[in-house]
PDB file of C-alpha atoms in Angstrom:
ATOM      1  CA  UNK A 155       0.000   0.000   0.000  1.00  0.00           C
ATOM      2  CA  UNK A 156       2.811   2.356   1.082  1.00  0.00           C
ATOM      3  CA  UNK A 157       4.659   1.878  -2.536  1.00  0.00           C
ATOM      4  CA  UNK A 158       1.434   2.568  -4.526  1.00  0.00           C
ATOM      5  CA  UNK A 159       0.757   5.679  -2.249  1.00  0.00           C
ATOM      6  CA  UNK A 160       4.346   6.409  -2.824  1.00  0.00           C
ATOM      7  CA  UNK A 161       3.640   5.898  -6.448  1.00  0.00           C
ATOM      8  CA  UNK A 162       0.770   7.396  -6.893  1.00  0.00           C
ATOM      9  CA  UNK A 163       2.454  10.888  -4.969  1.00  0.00           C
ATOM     10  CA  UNK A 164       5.290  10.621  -7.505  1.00  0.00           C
ATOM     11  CA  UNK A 165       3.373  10.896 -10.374  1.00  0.00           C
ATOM     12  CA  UNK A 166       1.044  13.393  -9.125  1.00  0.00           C
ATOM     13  CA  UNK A 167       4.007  15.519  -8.019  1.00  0.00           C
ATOM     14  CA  UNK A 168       5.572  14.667 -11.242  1.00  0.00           C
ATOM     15  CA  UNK A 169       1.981  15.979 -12.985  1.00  0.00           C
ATOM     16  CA  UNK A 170       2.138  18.780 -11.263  1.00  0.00           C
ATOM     17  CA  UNK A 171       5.849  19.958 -12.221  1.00  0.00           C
ATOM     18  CA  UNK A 172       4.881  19.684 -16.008  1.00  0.00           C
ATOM     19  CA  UNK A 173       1.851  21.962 -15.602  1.00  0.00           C
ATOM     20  CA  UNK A 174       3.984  24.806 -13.001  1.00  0.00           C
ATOM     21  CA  UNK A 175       6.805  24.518 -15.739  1.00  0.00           C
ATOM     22  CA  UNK A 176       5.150  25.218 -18.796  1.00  0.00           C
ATOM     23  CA  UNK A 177       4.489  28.653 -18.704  1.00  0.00           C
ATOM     24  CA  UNK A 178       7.735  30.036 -17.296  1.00  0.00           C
ATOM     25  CA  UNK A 179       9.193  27.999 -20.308  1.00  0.00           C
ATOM     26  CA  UNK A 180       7.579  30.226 -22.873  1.00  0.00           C
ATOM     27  CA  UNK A 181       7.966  33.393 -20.581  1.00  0.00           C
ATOM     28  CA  UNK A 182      11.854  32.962 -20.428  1.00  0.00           C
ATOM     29  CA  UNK A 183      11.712  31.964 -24.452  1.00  0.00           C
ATOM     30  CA  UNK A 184       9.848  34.849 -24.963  1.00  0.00           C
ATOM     31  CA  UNK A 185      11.884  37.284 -22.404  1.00  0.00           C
ATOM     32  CA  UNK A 186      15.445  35.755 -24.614  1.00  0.00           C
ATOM     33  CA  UNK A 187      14.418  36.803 -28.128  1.00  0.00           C
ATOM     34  CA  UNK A 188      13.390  40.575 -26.477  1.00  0.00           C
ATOM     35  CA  UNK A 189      16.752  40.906 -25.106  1.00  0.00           C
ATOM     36  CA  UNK A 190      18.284  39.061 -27.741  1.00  0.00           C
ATOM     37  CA  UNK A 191      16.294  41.331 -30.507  1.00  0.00           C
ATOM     38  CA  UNK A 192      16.952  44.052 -28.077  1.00  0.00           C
ATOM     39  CA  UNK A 193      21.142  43.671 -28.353  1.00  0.00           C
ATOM     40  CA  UNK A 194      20.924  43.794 -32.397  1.00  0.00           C
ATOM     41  CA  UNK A 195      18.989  46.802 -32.083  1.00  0.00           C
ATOM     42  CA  UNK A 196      20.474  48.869 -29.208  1.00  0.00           C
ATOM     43  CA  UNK A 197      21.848  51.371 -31.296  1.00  0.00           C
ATOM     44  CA  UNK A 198      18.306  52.224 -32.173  1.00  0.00           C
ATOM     45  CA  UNK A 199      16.779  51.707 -28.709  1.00  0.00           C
ATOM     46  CA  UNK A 200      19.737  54.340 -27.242  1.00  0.00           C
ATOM     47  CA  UNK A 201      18.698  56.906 -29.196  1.00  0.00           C
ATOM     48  CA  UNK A 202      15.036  56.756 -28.210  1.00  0.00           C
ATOM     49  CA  UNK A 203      15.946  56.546 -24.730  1.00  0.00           C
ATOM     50  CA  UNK A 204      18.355  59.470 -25.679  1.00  0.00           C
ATOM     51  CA  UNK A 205      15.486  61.573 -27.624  1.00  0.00           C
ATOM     52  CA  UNK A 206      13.029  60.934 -24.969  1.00  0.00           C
ATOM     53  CA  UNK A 207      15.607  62.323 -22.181  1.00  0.00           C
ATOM     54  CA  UNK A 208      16.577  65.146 -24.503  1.00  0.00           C
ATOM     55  CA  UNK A 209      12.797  65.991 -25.182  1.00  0.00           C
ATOM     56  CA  UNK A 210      11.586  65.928 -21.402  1.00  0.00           C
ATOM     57  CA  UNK A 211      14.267  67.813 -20.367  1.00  0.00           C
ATOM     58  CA  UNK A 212      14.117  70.697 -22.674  1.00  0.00           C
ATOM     59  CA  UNK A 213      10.208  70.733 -21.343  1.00  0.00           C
ATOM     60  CA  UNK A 214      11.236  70.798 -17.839  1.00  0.00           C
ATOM     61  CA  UNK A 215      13.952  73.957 -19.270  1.00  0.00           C
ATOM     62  CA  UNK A 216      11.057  76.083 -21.111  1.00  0.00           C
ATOM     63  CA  UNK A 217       8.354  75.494 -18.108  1.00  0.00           C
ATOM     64  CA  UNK A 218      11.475  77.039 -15.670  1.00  0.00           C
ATOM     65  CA  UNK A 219      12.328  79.754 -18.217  1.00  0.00           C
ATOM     66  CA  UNK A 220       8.922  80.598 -18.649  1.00  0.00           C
ATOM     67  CA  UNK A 221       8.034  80.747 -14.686  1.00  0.00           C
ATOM     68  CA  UNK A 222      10.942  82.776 -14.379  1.00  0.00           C
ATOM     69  CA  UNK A 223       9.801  85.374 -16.946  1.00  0.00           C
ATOM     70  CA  UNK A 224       6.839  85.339 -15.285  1.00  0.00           C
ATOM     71  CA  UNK A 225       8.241  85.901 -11.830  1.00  0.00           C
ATOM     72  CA  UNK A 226      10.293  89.303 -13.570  1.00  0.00           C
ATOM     73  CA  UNK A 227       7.321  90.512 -15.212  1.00  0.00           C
ATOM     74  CA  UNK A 228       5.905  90.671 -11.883  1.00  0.00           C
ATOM     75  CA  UNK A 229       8.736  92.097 -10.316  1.00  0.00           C
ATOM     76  CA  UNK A 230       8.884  95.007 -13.042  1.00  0.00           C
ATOM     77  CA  UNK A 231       5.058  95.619 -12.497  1.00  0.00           C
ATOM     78  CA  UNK A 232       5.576  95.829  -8.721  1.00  0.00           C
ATOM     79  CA  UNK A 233       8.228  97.931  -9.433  1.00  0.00           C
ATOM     80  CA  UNK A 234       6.486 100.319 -11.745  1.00  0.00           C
ATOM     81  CA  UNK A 235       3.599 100.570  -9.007  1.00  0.00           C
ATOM     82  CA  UNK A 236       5.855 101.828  -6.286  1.00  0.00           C
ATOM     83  CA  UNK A 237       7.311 104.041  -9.205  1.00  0.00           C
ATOM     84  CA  UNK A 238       3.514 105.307  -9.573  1.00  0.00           C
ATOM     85  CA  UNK A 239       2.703 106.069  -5.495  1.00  0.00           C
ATOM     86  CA  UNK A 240       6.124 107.744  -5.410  1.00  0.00           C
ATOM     87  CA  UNK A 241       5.173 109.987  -8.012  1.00  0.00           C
ATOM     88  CA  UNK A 242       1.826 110.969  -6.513  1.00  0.00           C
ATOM     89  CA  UNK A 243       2.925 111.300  -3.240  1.00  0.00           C
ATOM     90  CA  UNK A 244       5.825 114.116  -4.740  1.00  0.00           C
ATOM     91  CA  UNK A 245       2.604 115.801  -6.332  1.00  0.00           C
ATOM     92  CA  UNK A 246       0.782 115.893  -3.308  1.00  0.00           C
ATOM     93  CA  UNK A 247       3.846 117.604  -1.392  1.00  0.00           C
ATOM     94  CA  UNK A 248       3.964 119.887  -3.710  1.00  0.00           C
ATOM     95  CA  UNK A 249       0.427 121.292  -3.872  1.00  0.00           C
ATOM     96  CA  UNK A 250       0.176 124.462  -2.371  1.00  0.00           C
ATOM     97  CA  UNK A 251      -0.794 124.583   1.650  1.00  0.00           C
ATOM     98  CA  UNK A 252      -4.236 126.065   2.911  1.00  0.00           C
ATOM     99  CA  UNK A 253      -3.672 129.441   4.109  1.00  0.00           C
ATOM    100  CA  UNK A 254      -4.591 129.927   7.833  1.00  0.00           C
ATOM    101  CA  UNK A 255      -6.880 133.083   8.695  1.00  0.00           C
ATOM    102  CA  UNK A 256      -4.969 134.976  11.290  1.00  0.00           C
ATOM    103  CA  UNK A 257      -8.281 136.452  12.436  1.00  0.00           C
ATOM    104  CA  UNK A 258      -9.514 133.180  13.200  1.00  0.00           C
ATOM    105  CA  UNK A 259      -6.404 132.321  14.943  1.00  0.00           C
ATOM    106  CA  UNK A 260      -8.175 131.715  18.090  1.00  0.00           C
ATOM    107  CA  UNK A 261     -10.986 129.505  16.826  1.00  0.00           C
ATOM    108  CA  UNK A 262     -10.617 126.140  16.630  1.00  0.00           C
ATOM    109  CA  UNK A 263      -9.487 124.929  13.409  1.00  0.00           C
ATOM    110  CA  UNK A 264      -9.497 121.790  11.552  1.00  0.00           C
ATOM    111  CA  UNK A 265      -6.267 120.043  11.402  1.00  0.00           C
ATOM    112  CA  UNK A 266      -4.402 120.314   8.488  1.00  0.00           C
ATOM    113  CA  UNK A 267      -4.386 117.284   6.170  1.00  0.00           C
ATOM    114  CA  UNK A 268      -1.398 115.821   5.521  1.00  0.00           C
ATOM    115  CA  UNK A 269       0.103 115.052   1.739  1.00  0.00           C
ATOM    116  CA  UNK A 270      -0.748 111.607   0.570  1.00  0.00           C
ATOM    117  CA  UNK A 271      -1.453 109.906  -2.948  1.00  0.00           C
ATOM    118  CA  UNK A 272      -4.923 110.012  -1.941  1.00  0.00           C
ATOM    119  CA  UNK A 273      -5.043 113.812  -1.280  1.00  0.00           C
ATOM    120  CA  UNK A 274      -4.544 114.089  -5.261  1.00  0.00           C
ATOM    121  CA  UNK A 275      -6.028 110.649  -6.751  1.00  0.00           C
ATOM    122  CA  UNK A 276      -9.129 112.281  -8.660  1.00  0.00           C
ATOM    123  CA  UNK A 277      -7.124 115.395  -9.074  1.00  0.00           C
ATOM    124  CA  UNK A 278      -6.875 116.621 -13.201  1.00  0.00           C
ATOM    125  CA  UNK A 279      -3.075 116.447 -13.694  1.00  0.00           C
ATOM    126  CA  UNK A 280      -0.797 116.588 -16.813  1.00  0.00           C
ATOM    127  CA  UNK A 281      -0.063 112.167 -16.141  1.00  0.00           C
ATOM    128  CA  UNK A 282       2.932 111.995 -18.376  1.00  0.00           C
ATOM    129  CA  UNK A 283       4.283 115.029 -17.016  1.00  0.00           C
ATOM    130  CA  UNK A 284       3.468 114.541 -13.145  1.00  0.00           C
ATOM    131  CA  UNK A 285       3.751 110.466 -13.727  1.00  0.00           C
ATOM    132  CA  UNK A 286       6.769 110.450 -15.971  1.00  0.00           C
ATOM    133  CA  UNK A 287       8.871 107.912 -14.183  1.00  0.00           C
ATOM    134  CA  UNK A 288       5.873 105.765 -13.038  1.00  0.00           C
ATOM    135  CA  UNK A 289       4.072 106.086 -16.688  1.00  0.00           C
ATOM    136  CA  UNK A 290       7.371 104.772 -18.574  1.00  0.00           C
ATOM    137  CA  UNK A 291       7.876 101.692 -16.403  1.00  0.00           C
ATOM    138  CA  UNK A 292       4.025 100.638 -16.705  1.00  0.00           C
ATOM    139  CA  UNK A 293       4.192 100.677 -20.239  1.00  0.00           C
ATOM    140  CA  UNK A 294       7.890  99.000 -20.418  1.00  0.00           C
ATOM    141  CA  UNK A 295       6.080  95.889 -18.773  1.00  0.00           C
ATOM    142  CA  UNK A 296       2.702  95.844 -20.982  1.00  0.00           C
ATOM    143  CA  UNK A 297       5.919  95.986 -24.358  1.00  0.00           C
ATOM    144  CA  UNK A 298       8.969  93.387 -22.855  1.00  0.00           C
ATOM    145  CA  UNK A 299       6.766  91.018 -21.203  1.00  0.00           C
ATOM    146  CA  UNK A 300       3.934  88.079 -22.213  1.00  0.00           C
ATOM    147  CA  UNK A 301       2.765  87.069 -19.141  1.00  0.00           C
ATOM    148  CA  UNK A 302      -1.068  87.715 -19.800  1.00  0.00           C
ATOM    149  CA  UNK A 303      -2.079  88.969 -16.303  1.00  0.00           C
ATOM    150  CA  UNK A 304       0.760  91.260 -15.145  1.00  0.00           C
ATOM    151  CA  UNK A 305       0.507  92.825 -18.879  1.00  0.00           C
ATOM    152  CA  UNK A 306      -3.606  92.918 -18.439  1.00  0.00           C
ATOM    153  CA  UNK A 307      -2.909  94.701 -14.954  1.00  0.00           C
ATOM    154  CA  UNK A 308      -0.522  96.930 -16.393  1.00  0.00           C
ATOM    155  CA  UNK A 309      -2.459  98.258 -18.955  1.00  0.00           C
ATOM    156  CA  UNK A 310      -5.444  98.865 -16.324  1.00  0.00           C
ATOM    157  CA  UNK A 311      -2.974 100.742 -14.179  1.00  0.00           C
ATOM    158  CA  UNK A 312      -2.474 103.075 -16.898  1.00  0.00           C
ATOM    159  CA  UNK A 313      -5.545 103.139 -18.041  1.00  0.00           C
ATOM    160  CA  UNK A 314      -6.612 104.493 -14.773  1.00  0.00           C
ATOM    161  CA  UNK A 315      -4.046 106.178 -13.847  1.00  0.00           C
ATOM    162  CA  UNK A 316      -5.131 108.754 -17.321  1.00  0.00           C
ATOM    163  CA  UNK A 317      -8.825 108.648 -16.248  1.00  0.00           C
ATOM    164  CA  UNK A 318      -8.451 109.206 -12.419  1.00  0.00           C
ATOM    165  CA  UNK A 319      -6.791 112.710 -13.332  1.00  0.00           C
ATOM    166  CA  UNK A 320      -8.839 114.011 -15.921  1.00  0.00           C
ATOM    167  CA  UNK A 321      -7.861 112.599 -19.039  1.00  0.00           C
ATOM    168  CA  UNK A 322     -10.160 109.833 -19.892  1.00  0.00           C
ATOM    169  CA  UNK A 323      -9.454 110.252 -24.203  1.00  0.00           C
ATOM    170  CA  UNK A 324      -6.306 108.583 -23.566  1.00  0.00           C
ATOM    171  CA  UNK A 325      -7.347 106.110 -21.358  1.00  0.00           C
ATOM    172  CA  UNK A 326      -9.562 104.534 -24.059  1.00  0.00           C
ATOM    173  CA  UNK A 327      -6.835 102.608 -25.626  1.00  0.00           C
ATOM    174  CA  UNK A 328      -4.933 101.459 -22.800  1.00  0.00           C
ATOM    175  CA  UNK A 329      -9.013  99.809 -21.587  1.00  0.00           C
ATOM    176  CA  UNK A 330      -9.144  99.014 -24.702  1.00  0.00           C
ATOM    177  CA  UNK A 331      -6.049  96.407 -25.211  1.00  0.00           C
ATOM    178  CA  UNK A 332      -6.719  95.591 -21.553  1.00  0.00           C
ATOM    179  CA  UNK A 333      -9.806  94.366 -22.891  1.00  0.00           C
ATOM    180  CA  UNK A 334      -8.911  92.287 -26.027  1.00  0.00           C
ATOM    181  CA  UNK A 335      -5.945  90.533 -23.604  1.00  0.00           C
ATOM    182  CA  UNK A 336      -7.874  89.877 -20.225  1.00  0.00           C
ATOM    183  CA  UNK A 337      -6.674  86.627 -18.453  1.00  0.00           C
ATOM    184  CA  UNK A 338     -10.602  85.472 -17.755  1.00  0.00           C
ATOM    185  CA  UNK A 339     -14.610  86.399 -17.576  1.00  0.00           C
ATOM    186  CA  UNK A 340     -14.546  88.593 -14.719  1.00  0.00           C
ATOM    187  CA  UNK A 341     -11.325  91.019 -15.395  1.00  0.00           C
ATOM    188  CA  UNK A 342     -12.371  91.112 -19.278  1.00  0.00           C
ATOM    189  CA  UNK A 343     -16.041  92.643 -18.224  1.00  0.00           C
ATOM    190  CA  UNK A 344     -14.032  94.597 -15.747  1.00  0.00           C
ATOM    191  CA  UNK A 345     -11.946  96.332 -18.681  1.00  0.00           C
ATOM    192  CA  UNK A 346     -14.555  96.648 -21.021  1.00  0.00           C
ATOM    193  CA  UNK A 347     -16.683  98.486 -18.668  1.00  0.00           C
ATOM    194  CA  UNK A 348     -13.772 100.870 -17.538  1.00  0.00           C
ATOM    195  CA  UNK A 349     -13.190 101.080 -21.780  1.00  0.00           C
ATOM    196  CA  UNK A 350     -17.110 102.412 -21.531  1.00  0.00           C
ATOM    197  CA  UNK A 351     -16.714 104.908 -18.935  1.00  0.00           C
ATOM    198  CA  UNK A 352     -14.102 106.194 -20.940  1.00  0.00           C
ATOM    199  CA  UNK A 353     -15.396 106.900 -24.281  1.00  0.00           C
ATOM    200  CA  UNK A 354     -18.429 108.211 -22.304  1.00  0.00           C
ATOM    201  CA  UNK A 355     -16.466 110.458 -20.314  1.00  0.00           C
ATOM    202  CA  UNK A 356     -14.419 111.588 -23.182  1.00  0.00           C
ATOM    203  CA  UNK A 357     -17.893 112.729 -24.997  1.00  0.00           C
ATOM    204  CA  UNK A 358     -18.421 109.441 -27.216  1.00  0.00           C
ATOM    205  CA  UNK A 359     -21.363 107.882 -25.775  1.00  0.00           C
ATOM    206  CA  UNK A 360     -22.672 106.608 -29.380  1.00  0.00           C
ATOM    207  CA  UNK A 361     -19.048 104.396 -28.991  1.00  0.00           C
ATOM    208  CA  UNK A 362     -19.645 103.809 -25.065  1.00  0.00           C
ATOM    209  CA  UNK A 363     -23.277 101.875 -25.509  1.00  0.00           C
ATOM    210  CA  UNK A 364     -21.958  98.795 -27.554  1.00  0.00           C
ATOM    211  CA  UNK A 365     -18.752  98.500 -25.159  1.00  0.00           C
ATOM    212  CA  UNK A 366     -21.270  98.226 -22.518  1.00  0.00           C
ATOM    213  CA  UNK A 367     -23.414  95.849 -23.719  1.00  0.00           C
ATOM    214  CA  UNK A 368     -19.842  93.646 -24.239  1.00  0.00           C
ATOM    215  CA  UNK A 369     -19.262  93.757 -21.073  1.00  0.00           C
ATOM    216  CA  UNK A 370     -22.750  92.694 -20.254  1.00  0.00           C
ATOM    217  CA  UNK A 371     -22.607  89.438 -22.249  1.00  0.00           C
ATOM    218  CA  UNK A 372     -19.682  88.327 -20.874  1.00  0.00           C
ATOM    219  CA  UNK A 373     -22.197  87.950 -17.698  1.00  0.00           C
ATOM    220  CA  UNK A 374     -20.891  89.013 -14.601  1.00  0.00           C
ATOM    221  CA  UNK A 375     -23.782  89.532 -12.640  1.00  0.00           C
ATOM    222  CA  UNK A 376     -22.129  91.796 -10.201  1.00  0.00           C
ATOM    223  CA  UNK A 377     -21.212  94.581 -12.903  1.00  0.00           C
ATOM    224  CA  UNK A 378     -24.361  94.387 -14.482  1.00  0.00           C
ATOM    225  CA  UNK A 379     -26.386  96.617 -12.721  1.00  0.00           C
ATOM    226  CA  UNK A 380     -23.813  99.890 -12.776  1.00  0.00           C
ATOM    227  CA  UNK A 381     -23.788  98.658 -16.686  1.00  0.00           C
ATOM    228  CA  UNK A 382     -27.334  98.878 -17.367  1.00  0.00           C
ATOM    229  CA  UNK A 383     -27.622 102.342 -15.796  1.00  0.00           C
ATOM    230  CA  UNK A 384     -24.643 103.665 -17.750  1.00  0.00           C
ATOM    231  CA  UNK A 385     -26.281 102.037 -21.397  1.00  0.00           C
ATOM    232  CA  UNK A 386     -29.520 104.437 -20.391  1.00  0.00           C
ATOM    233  CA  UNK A 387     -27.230 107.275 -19.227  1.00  0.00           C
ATOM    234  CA  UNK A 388     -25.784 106.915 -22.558  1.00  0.00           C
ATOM    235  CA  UNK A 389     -29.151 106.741 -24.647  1.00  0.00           C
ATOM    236  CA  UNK A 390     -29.790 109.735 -22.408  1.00  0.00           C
ATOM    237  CA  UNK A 391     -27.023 111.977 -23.381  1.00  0.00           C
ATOM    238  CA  UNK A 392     -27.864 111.238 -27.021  1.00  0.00           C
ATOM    239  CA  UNK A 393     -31.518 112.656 -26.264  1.00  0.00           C
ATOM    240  CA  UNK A 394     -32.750 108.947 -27.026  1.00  0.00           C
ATOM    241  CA  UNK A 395     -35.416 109.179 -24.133  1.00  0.00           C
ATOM    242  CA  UNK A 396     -37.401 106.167 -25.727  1.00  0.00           C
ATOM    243  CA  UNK A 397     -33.846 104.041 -25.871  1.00  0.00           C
ATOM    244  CA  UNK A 398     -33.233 105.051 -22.228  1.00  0.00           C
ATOM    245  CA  UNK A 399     -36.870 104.720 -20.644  1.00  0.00           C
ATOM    246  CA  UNK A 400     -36.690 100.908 -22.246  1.00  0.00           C
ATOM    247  CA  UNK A 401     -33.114 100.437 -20.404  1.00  0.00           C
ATOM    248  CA  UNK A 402     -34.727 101.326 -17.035  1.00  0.00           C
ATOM    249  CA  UNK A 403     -37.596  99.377 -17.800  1.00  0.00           C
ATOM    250  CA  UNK A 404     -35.157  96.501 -17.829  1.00  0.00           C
ATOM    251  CA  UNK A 405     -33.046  97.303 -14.594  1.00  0.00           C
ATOM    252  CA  UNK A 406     -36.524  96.972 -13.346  1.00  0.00           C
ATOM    253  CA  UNK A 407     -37.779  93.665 -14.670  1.00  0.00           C
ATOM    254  CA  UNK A 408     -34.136  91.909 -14.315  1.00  0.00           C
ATOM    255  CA  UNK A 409     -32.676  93.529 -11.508  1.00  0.00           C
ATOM    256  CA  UNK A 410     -35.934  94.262  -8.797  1.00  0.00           C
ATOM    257  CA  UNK A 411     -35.864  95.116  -4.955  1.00  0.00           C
ATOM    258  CA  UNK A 412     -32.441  96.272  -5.469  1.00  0.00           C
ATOM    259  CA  UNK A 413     -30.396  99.660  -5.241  1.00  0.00           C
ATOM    260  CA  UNK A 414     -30.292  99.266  -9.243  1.00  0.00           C
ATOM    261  CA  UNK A 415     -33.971  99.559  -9.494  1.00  0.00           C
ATOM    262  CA  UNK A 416     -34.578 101.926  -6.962  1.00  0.00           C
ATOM    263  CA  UNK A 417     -31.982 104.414  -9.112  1.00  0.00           C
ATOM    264  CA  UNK A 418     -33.682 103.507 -12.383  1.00  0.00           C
ATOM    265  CA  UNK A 419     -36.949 104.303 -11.217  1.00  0.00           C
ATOM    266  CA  UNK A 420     -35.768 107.662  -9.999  1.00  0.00           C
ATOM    267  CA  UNK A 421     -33.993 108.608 -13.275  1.00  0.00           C
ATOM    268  CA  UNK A 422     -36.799 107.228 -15.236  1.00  0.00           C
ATOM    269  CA  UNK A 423     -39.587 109.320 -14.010  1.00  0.00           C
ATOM    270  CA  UNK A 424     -37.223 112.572 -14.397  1.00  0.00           C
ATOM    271  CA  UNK A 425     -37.236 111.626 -18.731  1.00  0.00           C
TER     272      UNK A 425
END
């Protein structure tokens, strides 16, 4: 009994070696003729493995050379900011003082205010004669760099920086390619609005309305309001009364129970 059971083990162990064996027989066949293929080609294979090394590493080069322009532009922009508050605070210093009235010398007096930017940030000025070194370094950024953000913000500085003191004519074009370059939805209505306000307040209205209704149907809800009143200001200046009655009606159908309507229902009944 014990030499058939021993038997019969044998040959199922034996069995069972054929089976496990068979397929890491073709695997190390098959894994020979790769290498073996592999060694007639390896010239071929090395420069693949070559290109591909090449290839990633030049991207890894351009994505660091291009984060590092990035990283100046916004340097330079910083830089032409500071460059901007140092010139308004050397206006404000230099604006003439109020002139205390000896004969009120005993009342009490307000304190004088002391020179800031802010004193003189709606103030009309000559900007590329009171801005000069600020002005020059704003528009060096928006012409030696790419980076679409710090050249968007730099062309709304300016842009601002012209209407803010009076001269809104040539603030249109600096809105204006802030406009066509905006990074996303919300700074792109942002710069077509300010575009609107300044062709308005340069005496263009006719050109303001369609800027306007850009920036509307890009569809910021938040600007819309202020948008809608300026499109029937607009129609208003022209002497359109219909054109602007119609644009209130529609702050107060779209926009009701809200500071919007409460204004367009004001100006409306004064038409």
């Amino acid at each position: 009994m014990s030499s058939i059971s021993s038997h019969s083990n044998s040959g199922s162990s034996s069995k069972l070696d054929r089976k496990s064996l068979r397929r890491p027989d073709q695997f190390m066949a098959a894994l020979s003729d790769f290498f073996n293929e592999l060694s007639k080609n390896y010239r071929a294979v090395l420069a693949v493995v070559v290109a591909i090394l090449v290839l990633g590493g030049a991207g890894i080069l351009v994505s660091s050379r291009k984060e590092a322009r990035a990283e100046e532009a916004r340097n330079a922009l910083y830089l032409a900011i500071q460059a901007v508050q140092a010139d308004a605070k050397r206006v404000a210093e230099a604006e003439p003082k109020p002139v205390v009235d000896p004969k009120a010398a005993k009342a009490k007096q307000a304190a004088p205010v002391a020179a800031s930017p802010e004193t003189i940030e709606y103030k009309k000025l000559d900007v590329d004669a009171e801005f000069s070194r600020g002005v020059q370094m704003l528009k060096a950024v928006t012409e030696k760099y790419n980076d679409s953000r710090t050249v968007f913000e730099a062309r709304l500085q300016l842009g601002d920086l012209y209407y803010r003191h009076g001269q809104p004519a040539k603030a249109v074009s600096w809105y204006q390619e802030a406009a066509q370059g905006a990074p996303g939805p919300f700074p792109k209505s942002l710069a077509f609005s300010s575009w609107g306000y300044a062709l308005e307040s340069s005496g263009k209205a006719s050109e303001a309305i369609p800027v306007y209704e850009k920036a509307i149907n890009i569809g910021e809800a938040s600007l819309k309001g202020d948008l809608l009143l300026a499109i029937a200001r607009c129609h208003g200046l022209l002497n359109d009364s219909a054109k602007a009655r119609s644009t209130y009606d529609q702050i107060l159908s779209q926009l009701p129970n809200t500071e919007y309507a409460r204004q367009a229902e004001a100006l409306k009944a004064k038409l």
